[in-house]
Amino acid sequence: MKLFIQTLGCAMNERDSAHMIAELRDKKHYTLTNDIKQADLILINTCSVREKPEKKLFSEIGAFAKEKKAGAKIGVCGCTASHLGEEIIKKAPSVDFVLGARNVSKITQVLERPKAVEVDIDYDDSTYVFASSQGMGIKAHLNISIGCDKKCSYCIVPFTRGKEISVPTDLLISEAKKCVASGVKELLLLGQNVNNYGVRFSHSHPKTNFTQLLRALSEIDGLYRIRFTSPHPLHMDDEFLEEFASNPVIAKGIHIPLQSGSSQILKMMRRGYDKQWYLNRIAKLKSLVPNVGIGTDIIVGFPTESEQDFEDTMEVLSLVEFDTLYSFVYSPRPHTSAFEYDKSMLVSPEVAKERLARLQNLHKEILSKKAQLEIGRIHNVLIENHYNGEGQCWSEGRSSSNKLIKILDKKCEIGSIVKVEITHNEGGGLMGRFINELSLSEALASKEYFQNPIYIQEGALC
Ligand code: SAH
Ligand code: SF4
Ligand code: F3S
């Protein structure tokens, strides 16, 4: 049996897809195909966070239904499945089942039930996070919490993934150990607010907070790096920042969603922090880890956003100098409180697009300046990919700060850790020179992110 799967949305959806692939492989002997015409089962794992991809779903279903072989099934899964439920089958009768984001562990059951709709957002199956870890390679995703209690005024996620629950620590540790035993070097912990971990467990369990979880996972022998996404700026307390800085297994690249630099807009977004709080947390973080890599998410054109509000966002961008930026024009979403705002509060699409372009241009300028400053720096790179053939030879991997670095003329083993000096950049991409290979203990002891020259200006952040 052949499975074709299309995954949209965030890392949690990727993890859910991996779970469904493993379940279908282990229980129903499915193998993956990229050719839709060969598939016996077509899964579309959807995202609802903005309106556009959700709208595209129905045209996609139509196209897949035309292409598929006779008898092949189509399943719609993920956040749009939770959001629209049986409406999907009503609008698109070629769909065989609808499986909400919190219900993916039921994939093999719905296959057998014609027109099944499983979209319960309170469904609580803590073992849901763990499909077989076979064939994961050197990186594994681990859901540490599911759902979200925050209800930011623009966001549909609490209505597609339900209330937040944390996965018990002992389950996480035993799963992480299994991953490491099968060759995983880097874990990516997933949750909508990872640093709110421990607030509500899926069943009775001793209290553990996120910092304690990080500490416990970092003690697993053979594990090189832990990353996580996303922490919420509000829960970035000093205990967490100090652990982040001092624990060598925690990678020194972090995604801290800002959403807006305007305190007034942040208040309307119900984010729970203001501009000064965010800058203060970044200042503390940079004082502890000067060369930390920071990524963020920003929404422009939120209702009532004025030119001054937008300038506040631009100012935060200039002060923090993010390494990665995911930026979006505000998209009104049903169920959210901002959806109910009066139309007069909306920012016109032209103004929002123009602001998005300005934001992205400033980010590009910052990146090219930062790429120049990288020349001569040393990074420990965990090799993820390599190539040797047709006159070309290179290896590629990421630094602790999450920078993608290409090493020319050297084929390094996937999973090895190599010391690299940045020599130049090509089209914004960092190119490096192989220095030597490091053992796990040498790499953990070297703390290269502290040794590199500090380039943030004194007093740039308050
Ligand atoms: N839990 C994470 C975000 C998850 S959603 C957090 O709290 O930051 C991923 C990103 O999508 C958000 O960070 C936000 O920038 C964007 N997003 C969410 N709702 C949106 C909307 N209605 N319009 C535009 N972008 C949105
Ligand atoms: Fe959405 Fe806010 Fe929850 Fe993030 S914290 S998932 S933005 S409601
Ligand atoms: Fe992720 Fe999209 Fe759902 S961002 S949580 S797949 S709405």
mmCIF file of C-alpha atoms in Angstrom, residues 132-384:
data_model
loop_
_atom_site.group_PDB
_atom_site.id
_atom_site.type_symbol
_atom_site.label_atom_id
_atom_site.label_comp_id
_atom_site.label_asym_id
_atom_site.label_seq_id
_atom_site.Cartn_x
_atom_site.Cartn_y
_atom_site.Cartn_z
ATOM 1 C CA SER A 132 7.815 4.572 16.447
ATOM 2 C CA SER A 133 11.159 6.364 16.314
ATOM 3 C CA GLN A 134 12.504 4.161 13.509
ATOM 4 C CA GLY A 135 14.489 5.845 10.748
ATOM 5 C CA MET A 136 14.601 9.280 12.343
ATOM 6 C CA GLY A 137 18.143 10.142 11.380
ATOM 7 C CA ILE A 138 20.107 12.508 13.603
ATOM 8 C CA LYS A 139 17.274 14.871 14.560
ATOM 9 C CA ALA A 140 14.004 14.056 16.300
ATOM 10 C CA HIS A 141 10.925 16.112 17.135
ATOM 11 C CA LEU A 142 9.286 15.564 20.507
ATOM 12 C CA ASN A 143 5.937 17.079 21.488
ATOM 13 C CA ILE A 144 6.221 18.150 25.117
ATOM 14 C CA SER A 145 2.878 19.891 25.278
ATOM 15 C CA ILE A 146 -0.263 19.887 23.196
ATOM 16 C CA GLY A 147 -2.794 22.699 22.740
ATOM 17 C CA CYS A 148 -2.723 26.255 24.023
ATOM 18 C CA ASP A 149 -4.529 28.144 26.806
ATOM 19 C CA LYS A 150 -3.417 31.628 25.810
ATOM 20 C CA LYS A 151 -6.095 32.828 23.407
ATOM 21 C CA CYS A 152 -4.095 35.629 21.795
ATOM 22 C CA SER A 153 -6.746 37.767 20.138
ATOM 23 C CA TYR A 154 -5.699 36.941 16.538
ATOM 24 C CA CYS A 155 -4.964 33.217 16.850
ATOM 25 C CA ILE A 156 -7.104 30.232 15.914
ATOM 26 C CA VAL A 157 -4.749 27.583 17.364
ATOM 27 C CA PRO A 158 -6.536 27.171 20.758
ATOM 28 C CA PHE A 159 -9.659 26.293 18.726
ATOM 29 C CA THR A 160 -7.888 23.720 16.582
ATOM 30 C CA ARG A 161 -5.602 22.075 19.145
ATOM 31 C CA GLY A 162 -7.610 22.571 22.334
ATOM 32 C CA LYS A 163 -6.543 23.156 25.923
ATOM 33 C CA GLU A 164 -2.894 22.910 26.842
ATOM 34 C CA ILE A 165 -1.654 19.688 28.437
ATOM 35 C CA SER A 166 1.918 18.719 29.206
ATOM 36 C CA VAL A 167 3.282 15.289 28.474
ATOM 37 C CA PRO A 168 4.622 13.648 31.674
ATOM 38 C CA THR A 169 8.379 14.013 32.126
ATOM 39 C CA ASP A 170 9.101 10.291 32.601
ATOM 40 C CA LEU A 171 7.447 9.530 29.236
ATOM 41 C CA LEU A 172 9.510 12.252 27.571
ATOM 42 C CA ILE A 173 12.762 11.049 29.065
ATOM 43 C CA SER A 174 12.194 7.443 28.071
ATOM 44 C CA GLU A 175 11.224 8.507 24.518
ATOM 45 C CA ALA A 176 14.260 10.791 24.277
ATOM 46 C CA LYS A 177 16.516 7.930 25.418
ATOM 47 C CA LYS A 178 15.036 5.698 22.705
ATOM 48 C CA CYS A 179 15.729 8.394 20.119
ATOM 49 C CA VAL A 180 19.343 8.812 21.239
ATOM 50 C CA ALA A 181 19.875 5.050 21.257
ATOM 51 C CA SER A 182 18.718 4.968 17.622
ATOM 52 C CA GLY A 183 21.295 7.607 16.592
ATOM 53 C CA VAL A 184 19.566 10.935 17.283
ATOM 54 C CA LYS A 185 22.001 13.734 18.210
ATOM 55 C CA GLU A 186 19.594 16.664 18.370
ATOM 56 C CA LEU A 187 16.119 16.895 19.896
ATOM 57 C CA LEU A 188 13.587 19.567 18.962
ATOM 58 C CA LEU A 189 11.020 19.976 21.736
ATOM 59 C CA LEU A 190 7.665 21.172 20.459
ATOM 60 C CA GLY A 191 4.753 23.028 21.982
ATOM 61 C CA GLN A 192 2.828 26.274 21.490
ATOM 62 C CA ASN A 193 4.335 27.668 24.713
ATOM 63 C CA VAL A 194 7.108 25.244 25.586
ATOM 64 C CA ASN A 195 8.246 27.215 28.611
ATOM 65 C CA ASN A 196 4.787 26.970 30.131
ATOM 66 C CA TYR A 197 5.505 23.231 30.422
ATOM 67 C CA GLY A 198 4.144 21.577 33.543
ATOM 68 C CA VAL A 199 1.112 23.782 34.031
ATOM 69 C CA ARG A 200 -1.342 20.934 33.432
ATOM 70 C CA PHE A 201 -0.275 17.327 32.970
ATOM 71 C CA SER A 202 -2.255 14.871 30.916
ATOM 72 C CA HIS A 203 -2.568 12.685 34.020
ATOM 73 C CA SER A 204 -1.444 12.842 37.638
ATOM 74 C CA HIS A 205 2.251 13.491 37.818
ATOM 75 C CA PRO A 206 4.831 15.234 40.025
ATOM 76 C CA LYS A 207 5.364 18.910 39.147
ATOM 77 C CA THR A 208 8.206 19.673 36.740
ATOM 78 C CA ASN A 209 8.764 23.016 35.042
ATOM 79 C CA PHE A 210 10.406 23.618 31.657
ATOM 80 C CA THR A 211 13.810 24.420 33.130
ATOM 81 C CA GLN A 212 13.792 21.171 35.124
ATOM 82 C CA LEU A 213 12.718 19.248 32.029
ATOM 83 C CA LEU A 214 15.595 20.732 30.016
ATOM 84 C CA ARG A 215 18.046 19.829 32.763
ATOM 85 C CA ALA A 216 16.759 16.238 32.959
ATOM 86 C CA LEU A 217 16.847 15.720 29.168
ATOM 87 C CA SER A 218 20.322 17.239 28.890
ATOM 88 C CA GLU A 219 21.676 14.510 31.171
ATOM 89 C CA ILE A 220 20.956 11.793 28.597
ATOM 90 C CA ASP A 221 24.254 10.270 27.525
ATOM 91 C CA GLY A 222 25.020 10.717 23.836
ATOM 92 C CA LEU A 223 22.666 13.670 23.273
ATOM 93 C CA TYR A 224 24.477 16.667 21.742
ATOM 94 C CA ARG A 225 21.813 19.352 21.378
ATOM 95 C CA ILE A 226 18.364 20.282 22.553
ATOM 96 C CA ARG A 227 16.354 22.916 20.711
ATOM 97 C CA PHE A 228 12.764 23.951 21.388
ATOM 98 C CA THR A 229 10.013 25.985 19.766
ATOM 99 C CA SER A 230 8.359 28.232 20.750
ATOM 100 C CA PRO A 231 8.989 29.731 24.149
ATOM 101 C CA HIS A 232 6.617 32.558 25.140
ATOM 102 C CA PRO A 233 8.393 35.826 26.101
ATOM 103 C CA LEU A 234 6.160 36.105 29.171
ATOM 104 C CA HIS A 235 7.507 32.879 30.686
ATOM 105 C CA MET A 236 11.180 33.620 30.068
ATOM 106 C CA ASP A 237 12.138 33.949 33.719
ATOM 107 C CA ASP A 238 15.718 34.327 34.974
ATOM 108 C CA GLU A 239 15.903 30.678 36.083
ATOM 109 C CA PHE A 240 15.161 29.601 32.507
ATOM 110 C CA LEU A 241 17.586 32.101 30.930
ATOM 111 C CA GLU A 242 20.390 31.068 33.283
ATOM 112 C CA GLU A 243 19.868 27.379 32.504
ATOM 113 C CA PHE A 244 19.734 28.203 28.792
ATOM 114 C CA ALA A 245 23.062 30.014 29.047
ATOM 115 C CA SER A 246 24.958 27.588 31.250
ATOM 116 C CA ASN A 247 23.827 24.187 29.988
ATOM 117 C CA PRO A 248 26.066 23.177 27.040
ATOM 118 C CA VAL A 249 23.503 20.703 25.670
ATOM 119 C CA ILE A 250 20.954 23.478 25.127
ATOM 120 C CA ALA A 251 21.669 24.933 21.684
ATOM 121 C CA LYS A 252 22.290 28.670 21.709
ATOM 122 C CA GLY A 253 19.693 29.521 19.098
ATOM 123 C CA ILE A 254 16.211 30.460 20.261
ATOM 124 C CA HIS A 255 12.940 31.507 18.641
ATOM 125 C CA ILE A 256 11.155 34.196 20.674
ATOM 126 C CA PRO A 257 7.947 35.344 18.952
ATOM 127 C CA LEU A 258 7.568 39.121 19.265
ATOM 128 C CA GLN A 259 4.359 39.604 17.178
ATOM 129 C CA SER A 260 4.546 43.414 17.505
ATOM 130 C CA GLY A 261 6.931 46.003 18.936
ATOM 131 C CA SER A 262 4.097 48.307 19.960
ATOM 132 C CA SER A 263 2.980 47.966 23.576
ATOM 133 C CA GLN A 264 -0.515 49.153 22.618
ATOM 134 C CA ILE A 265 -0.867 46.518 19.883
ATOM 135 C CA LEU A 266 0.613 43.832 22.159
ATOM 136 C CA LYS A 267 -2.083 44.682 24.673
ATOM 137 C CA MET A 268 -4.802 44.314 22.034
ATOM 138 C CA MET A 269 -3.185 41.035 20.948
ATOM 139 C CA ARG A 270 -3.396 39.855 24.593
ATOM 140 C CA ARG A 271 0.228 38.783 24.617
ATOM 141 C CA GLY A 272 0.739 39.596 28.306
ATOM 142 C CA TYR A 273 4.011 41.547 27.832
ATOM 143 C CA ASP A 274 4.987 44.938 26.440
ATOM 144 C CA LYS A 275 7.850 46.250 24.320
ATOM 145 C CA GLN A 276 10.022 46.994 27.347
ATOM 146 C CA TRP A 277 9.523 43.507 28.831
ATOM 147 C CA TYR A 278 10.536 41.902 25.552
ATOM 148 C CA LEU A 279 13.643 44.097 25.206
ATOM 149 C CA ASN A 280 14.573 43.455 28.805
ATOM 150 C CA ARG A 281 14.421 39.666 28.302
ATOM 151 C CA ILE A 282 16.552 39.972 25.150
ATOM 152 C CA ALA A 283 19.073 42.185 26.960
ATOM 153 C CA LYS A 284 19.374 39.623 29.754
ATOM 154 C CA LEU A 285 19.724 36.803 27.223
ATOM 155 C CA LYS A 286 22.437 38.642 25.252
ATOM 156 C CA SER A 287 24.299 39.518 28.421
ATOM 157 C CA LEU A 288 24.404 35.799 29.285
ATOM 158 C CA VAL A 289 25.108 34.478 25.752
ATOM 159 C CA PRO A 290 26.556 37.297 23.630
ATOM 160 C CA ASN A 291 26.412 35.373 20.348
ATOM 161 C CA VAL A 292 23.021 33.774 20.820
ATOM 162 C CA GLY A 293 20.987 33.308 17.609
ATOM 163 C CA ILE A 294 17.485 34.759 17.892
ATOM 164 C CA GLY A 295 14.502 34.200 15.630
ATOM 165 C CA THR A 296 11.048 35.705 15.804
ATOM 166 C CA ASP A 297 7.517 35.939 14.367
ATOM 167 C CA ILE A 298 5.951 39.305 13.571
ATOM 168 C CA ILE A 299 2.430 40.187 12.433
ATOM 169 C CA VAL A 300 1.993 43.501 10.597
ATOM 170 C CA GLY A 301 -1.272 45.288 9.962
ATOM 171 C CA PHE A 302 -3.029 44.135 13.129
ATOM 172 C CA PRO A 303 -6.288 46.167 13.521
ATOM 173 C CA THR A 304 -5.609 49.832 14.472
ATOM 174 C CA GLU A 305 -1.830 49.489 13.890
ATOM 175 C CA SER A 306 -0.657 53.069 13.271
ATOM 176 C CA GLU A 307 2.538 54.203 11.574
ATOM 177 C CA GLN A 308 3.977 54.852 15.057
ATOM 178 C CA ASP A 309 3.040 51.313 16.206
ATOM 179 C CA PHE A 310 4.783 49.916 13.164
ATOM 180 C CA GLU A 311 7.844 52.102 13.818
ATOM 181 C CA ASP A 312 8.016 50.533 17.295
ATOM 182 C CA THR A 313 8.205 47.114 15.624
ATOM 183 C CA MET A 314 10.955 48.375 13.286
ATOM 184 C CA GLU A 315 12.825 49.719 16.296
ATOM 185 C CA VAL A 316 12.741 46.349 18.071
ATOM 186 C CA LEU A 317 13.990 44.717 14.870
ATOM 187 C CA SER A 318 16.949 47.149 14.734
ATOM 188 C CA LEU A 319 17.779 46.710 18.402
ATOM 189 C CA VAL A 320 17.568 42.932 18.586
ATOM 190 C CA GLU A 321 18.959 42.149 15.105
ATOM 191 C CA PHE A 322 17.100 38.873 14.709
ATOM 192 C CA ASP A 323 18.791 36.052 12.807
ATOM 193 C CA THR A 324 15.544 34.685 11.449
ATOM 194 C CA LEU A 325 12.245 36.406 10.857
ATOM 195 C CA TYR A 326 8.874 34.902 9.984
ATOM 196 C CA SER A 327 6.635 37.827 9.123
ATOM 197 C CA PHE A 328 2.980 37.843 8.170
ATOM 198 C CA VAL A 329 0.186 40.237 7.284
ATOM 199 C CA TYR A 330 -2.620 39.943 9.837
ATOM 200 C CA SER A 331 -5.336 37.572 8.669
ATOM 201 C CA PRO A 332 -8.702 37.693 10.465
ATOM 202 C CA ARG A 333 -9.614 34.251 11.774
ATOM 203 C CA PRO A 334 -13.011 32.976 12.914
ATOM 204 C CA HIS A 335 -13.478 32.164 16.645
ATOM 205 C CA THR A 336 -10.849 34.734 17.635
ATOM 206 C CA SER A 337 -11.723 37.891 19.556
ATOM 207 C CA ALA A 338 -10.045 40.183 16.977
ATOM 208 C CA PHE A 339 -12.407 38.726 14.354
ATOM 209 C CA GLU A 340 -15.230 40.592 16.086
ATOM 210 C CA TYR A 341 -13.572 44.016 15.771
ATOM 211 C CA ASP A 342 -15.396 46.690 13.820
ATOM 212 C CA LYS A 343 -14.330 46.803 10.152
ATOM 213 C CA SER A 344 -13.229 50.426 10.648
ATOM 214 C CA MET A 345 -10.370 49.140 12.838
ATOM 215 C CA LEU A 346 -8.802 47.099 10.018
ATOM 216 C CA VAL A 347 -5.596 48.240 8.329
ATOM 217 C CA SER A 348 -5.920 48.327 4.539
ATOM 218 C CA PRO A 349 -4.207 45.435 2.678
ATOM 219 C CA GLU A 350 -2.065 47.944 0.708
ATOM 220 C CA VAL A 351 -0.696 49.577 3.874
ATOM 221 C CA ALA A 352 -0.110 46.179 5.505
ATOM 222 C CA LYS A 353 1.749 44.849 2.439
ATOM 223 C CA GLU A 354 3.893 47.960 2.241
ATOM 224 C CA ARG A 355 4.811 47.616 5.942
ATOM 225 C CA LEU A 356 5.628 43.948 5.477
ATOM 226 C CA ALA A 357 8.015 44.857 2.633
ATOM 227 C CA ARG A 358 9.709 47.545 4.770
ATOM 228 C CA LEU A 359 10.098 45.109 7.646
ATOM 229 C CA GLN A 360 11.565 42.412 5.422
ATOM 230 C CA ASN A 361 13.959 44.884 3.744
ATOM 231 C CA LEU A 362 15.275 46.034 7.106
ATOM 232 C CA HIS A 363 15.724 42.404 8.133
ATOM 233 C CA LYS A 364 17.713 41.717 4.937
ATOM 234 C CA GLU A 365 20.021 44.666 5.707
ATOM 235 C CA ILE A 366 20.566 43.385 9.243
ATOM 236 C CA LEU A 367 21.306 39.893 7.950
ATOM 237 C CA SER A 368 23.888 41.024 5.431
ATOM 238 C CA LYS A 369 25.655 43.082 8.101
ATOM 239 C CA LYS A 370 25.610 40.086 10.476
ATOM 240 C CA ALA A 371 26.861 37.721 7.760
ATOM 241 C CA GLN A 372 29.923 39.988 7.246
ATOM 242 C CA LEU A 373 30.642 39.911 10.973
ATOM 243 C CA GLU A 374 30.620 36.117 10.912
ATOM 244 C CA ILE A 375 33.784 35.946 8.813
ATOM 245 C CA GLY A 376 36.616 34.520 10.885
ATOM 246 C CA ARG A 377 34.322 33.096 13.568
ATOM 247 C CA ILE A 378 34.546 29.491 14.717
ATOM 248 C CA HIS A 379 31.454 27.257 14.997
ATOM 249 C CA ASN A 380 30.861 23.650 15.929
ATOM 250 C CA VAL A 381 28.670 22.279 13.171
ATOM 251 C CA LEU A 382 26.508 19.182 13.457
ATOM 252 C CA ILE A 383 26.632 17.705 9.940
ATOM 253 C CA GLU A 384 23.165 17.060 8.460
#
